[in-house]
Amino acid sequence: MADADVKKPPTIDGNALVAMSLSRAGIDKMFGVVGIPVTSLATRAVALGVRFIAFHNEQSAGYAASAYGYLTGRPGVLLTVSGPGCVHGIAGLSNAAANAWPMVLISGSSDQSLAGRGDFQELDQIAAVKPFSKFSAKATDITEIPKSVFSVIDWAAAGRPGGTYLDLPTDVLHQTVDESEAERLITEALKSRRKDLIEKPRIDISKIQKAVELLRNAQRPLIVFGKGAAYAKAENELTKLVESTGIPFLPTPMGKGLLPDTHELAATAARSLAIGKCDVAMVVGARLNWLLHFGEPPKWSKDVKFILVDVSEEEIELRKPCLGIVGDAKDVVGMIHKEIKDDPFCFGKTHPWIEAVRNKAKDNVAKMEVQLSKDVVPFNFLTPMRIIRDAILKVGSPTPVVVSEGANTMDVGRGVLVQTEPRTRLDAGTWGTMGVGLGYCIAAAMASPDRLVVAVEGDSGFGFSAMEVETLVRYQLPVVVIVFNNGGVYGGDRRNPDEITGPYKEDPAPTSFVPGAAYHILLEAFGGKGYLAGTPDELRSALAESFSARKPTVINVTIDPYAGAESGRLQHKN
């Protein structure tokens, strides 16, 4: 028989091997923007059951991947082209790093043989991602692909979650191996996965006992929890602990919903009193950073004793609390509750501390409700936020995921919108990142397809990712985007007369946008539904119709351009 008649074994290229490895690692969603050299990779992944959500911009796709990792507990994957694609993807990677969410950035890169010669979109991408990647890998040969894929996925979720990076040179994606060899490489890589990366840290029982002793002997204890506790799915354990001990609790913004905001021991509406007067604060899955005033006076008492529960030993060493417990939030809180259960104690409703927190919260809520009850037209921020709150509460369970970004819009929404179920609030987060809105919406719709997604956005925040409304329509996602349109950043032209000078004084103010921008028509251009709302009845009608339809919608809410104020940090006036 002639050599030409010998049947060669089937081969696959690097694109297909990456797709096979992702599938075998349990990845079921991938976000990104395709092009040279990764288009084939995305196509092959789809054929293997990995749903690819194609965006217009890598930044939004990266924000989606980071939020997907948080919502599901499995690393969100972002796929980009080389050079500028990778650079744009760093926005999502940095967001994942700041928020401690598991995410993998995968980028194609230029041909290795042309390094340093100015190849198409050439960039040292390993160096570019270094500040934001806890682990990076580069597959320099097709045989390294499976191990590299499994490594970046495992490292993303290991310890304190974060972003990792995989570099795939063009020449490696074009290399081929026999199908049988590909299977062998995947099998070997699976066997060699580092089990220590997925093992939870062992919890020191003596520290559990010490924590219980501190809580038991406290006069004014407080339990604070954040999105780390939400990521760990610690809601049941926290509920048992709070309700068995009667200790008030304070969630950080994305910790809201682990226990309902309406719970009688919720201290959110008495935040200043709670953190200013507590003598023992157990902080679970939250960092003592700017969001919690660094745990320092004058916001906190100088004598407060912190019990810090964190999966990262480095975080505890950095903060130097009275007591640090390294461990998964769900496990640690469960052990504390079990220890207390054997020798129970409870701060009753008539305890002076509980009464003080409850009365302050009731008083502040009552004052806020007086302001919220007014129908102010042209709209301020409170009137439409109240109407949105009431519409969301009417949906029932499963409650909508609320995405919130903007300055005044997010600040007001944090105090008005009510979360009653865990992991149903996504906002600008630890880094205060603007532009996350539409990416987060898409991630939430993918992670929780049974839930409506409601974005409450400032017009500036919306503008960062507004083109992704086409993505909403293309995938027919149940997302309602509500834009608070006050004509600019914080509002319209806010300059004093003496600031309007110089050769360009006729230009619009740096804070101002086109007045009356018709954001709702943008969605209609792609086949979605848009509404313009400037009165309570118009807004109620738009919300009722869009919530019922569960189709891509933009509601353009006209806000008085002078209703807001410059904002950049949490505003707490209670």
PDB file of N, CA and C in Angstrom, residues 7 57 82 87-88 95 129 155-156 177 185 222 232 300 345 454 467 496 530 558:
ATOM      1  N   LYS A   7      -3.960   6.038   6.434  1.00  0.00           N
ATOM      2  CA  LYS A   7      -4.851   7.014   7.074  1.00  0.00           C
ATOM      3  C   LYS A   7      -4.162   7.628   8.292  1.00  0.00           C
ATOM      4  N   ASN A  57     -17.163  45.642  23.855  1.00  0.00           N
ATOM      5  CA  ASN A  57     -15.965  46.211  24.459  1.00  0.00           C
ATOM      6  C   ASN A  57     -15.426  45.261  25.523  1.00  0.00           C
ATOM      7  N   SER A  82      -5.080  40.030  21.248  1.00  0.00           N
ATOM      8  CA  SER A  82      -3.789  40.459  21.784  1.00  0.00           C
ATOM      9  C   SER A  82      -3.700  41.976  21.892  1.00  0.00           C
ATOM     10  N   VAL A  87      -5.117  44.797  27.016  1.00  0.00           N
ATOM     11  CA  VAL A  87      -5.078  46.008  27.848  1.00  0.00           C
ATOM     12  C   VAL A  87      -6.481  46.403  28.294  1.00  0.00           C
ATOM     13  N   HIS A  88      -7.435  46.366  27.382  1.00  0.00           N
ATOM     14  CA  HIS A  88      -8.818  46.675  27.767  1.00  0.00           C
ATOM     15  C   HIS A  88      -9.347  45.651  28.770  1.00  0.00           C
ATOM     16  N   ASN A  95     -10.593  44.887  38.480  1.00  0.00           N
ATOM     17  CA  ASN A  95     -11.820  44.921  39.272  1.00  0.00           C
ATOM     18  C   ASN A  95     -11.974  43.639  40.080  1.00  0.00           C
ATOM     19  N   VAL A 129      -0.148  42.576  32.850  1.00  0.00           N
ATOM     20  CA  VAL A 129      -1.184  42.165  33.804  1.00  0.00           C
ATOM     21  C   VAL A 129      -0.641  41.970  35.212  1.00  0.00           C
ATOM     22  N   TRP A 155      -5.978  28.685  40.471  1.00  0.00           N
ATOM     23  CA  TRP A 155      -5.420  29.797  41.224  1.00  0.00           C
ATOM     24  C   TRP A 155      -6.433  30.926  41.425  1.00  0.00           C
ATOM     25  N   ALA A 156      -7.324  31.127  40.463  1.00  0.00           N
ATOM     26  CA  ALA A 156      -8.300  32.216  40.576  1.00  0.00           C
ATOM     27  C   ALA A 156      -9.181  32.061  41.815  1.00  0.00           C
ATOM     28  N   VAL A 177      -1.878  18.574  17.435  1.00  0.00           N
ATOM     29  CA  VAL A 177      -1.517  17.282  18.021  1.00  0.00           C
ATOM     30  C   VAL A 177      -2.600  16.280  17.646  1.00  0.00           C
ATOM     31  N   LEU A 185      -2.872  14.478  27.241  1.00  0.00           N
ATOM     32  CA  LEU A 185      -2.408  15.710  27.880  1.00  0.00           C
ATOM     33  C   LEU A 185      -3.433  16.233  28.889  1.00  0.00           C
ATOM     34  N   LEU A 222     -21.383  43.868  67.838  1.00  0.00           N
ATOM     35  CA  LEU A 222     -21.902  44.116  66.494  1.00  0.00           C
ATOM     36  C   LEU A 222     -21.293  43.087  65.551  1.00  0.00           C
ATOM     37  N   ALA A 232     -18.992  33.359  50.103  1.00  0.00           N
ATOM     38  CA  ALA A 232     -18.891  32.080  50.808  1.00  0.00           C
ATOM     39  C   ALA A 232     -20.255  31.434  51.073  1.00  0.00           C
ATOM     40  N   TRP A 300     -15.065  54.890  64.545  1.00  0.00           N
ATOM     41  CA  TRP A 300     -15.117  53.775  65.483  1.00  0.00           C
ATOM     42  C   TRP A 300     -14.576  54.230  66.831  1.00  0.00           C
ATOM     43  N   PHE A 345     -26.205  32.170  74.961  1.00  0.00           N
ATOM     44  CA  PHE A 345     -26.471  33.476  75.547  1.00  0.00           C
ATOM     45  C   PHE A 345     -27.215  34.297  74.507  1.00  0.00           C
ATOM     46  N   VAL A 454     -32.442  44.415  37.487  1.00  0.00           N
ATOM     47  CA  VAL A 454     -32.829  45.823  37.440  1.00  0.00           C
ATOM     48  C   VAL A 454     -31.592  46.675  37.710  1.00  0.00           C
ATOM     49  N   MET A 467     -23.401  51.009  24.959  1.00  0.00           N
ATOM     50  CA  MET A 467     -23.532  50.245  23.715  1.00  0.00           C
ATOM     51  C   MET A 467     -23.874  48.788  23.976  1.00  0.00           C
ATOM     52  N   ASN A 496     -19.322  78.054  39.324  1.00  0.00           N
ATOM     53  CA  ASN A 496     -19.615  79.398  39.806  1.00  0.00           C
ATOM     54  C   ASN A 496     -19.323  80.384  38.675  1.00  0.00           C
ATOM     55  N   GLY A 530     -38.122  51.219  24.974  1.00  0.00           N
ATOM     56  CA  GLY A 530     -37.690  52.376  25.730  1.00  0.00           C
ATOM     57  C   GLY A 530     -38.857  53.163  26.289  1.00  0.00           C
ATOM     58  N   THR A 558     -36.158  61.451  33.940  1.00  0.00           N
ATOM     59  CA  THR A 558     -35.686  62.834  33.927  1.00  0.00           C
ATOM     60  C   THR A 558     -35.583  63.370  35.351  1.00  0.00           C
TER      61      THR A 558
END
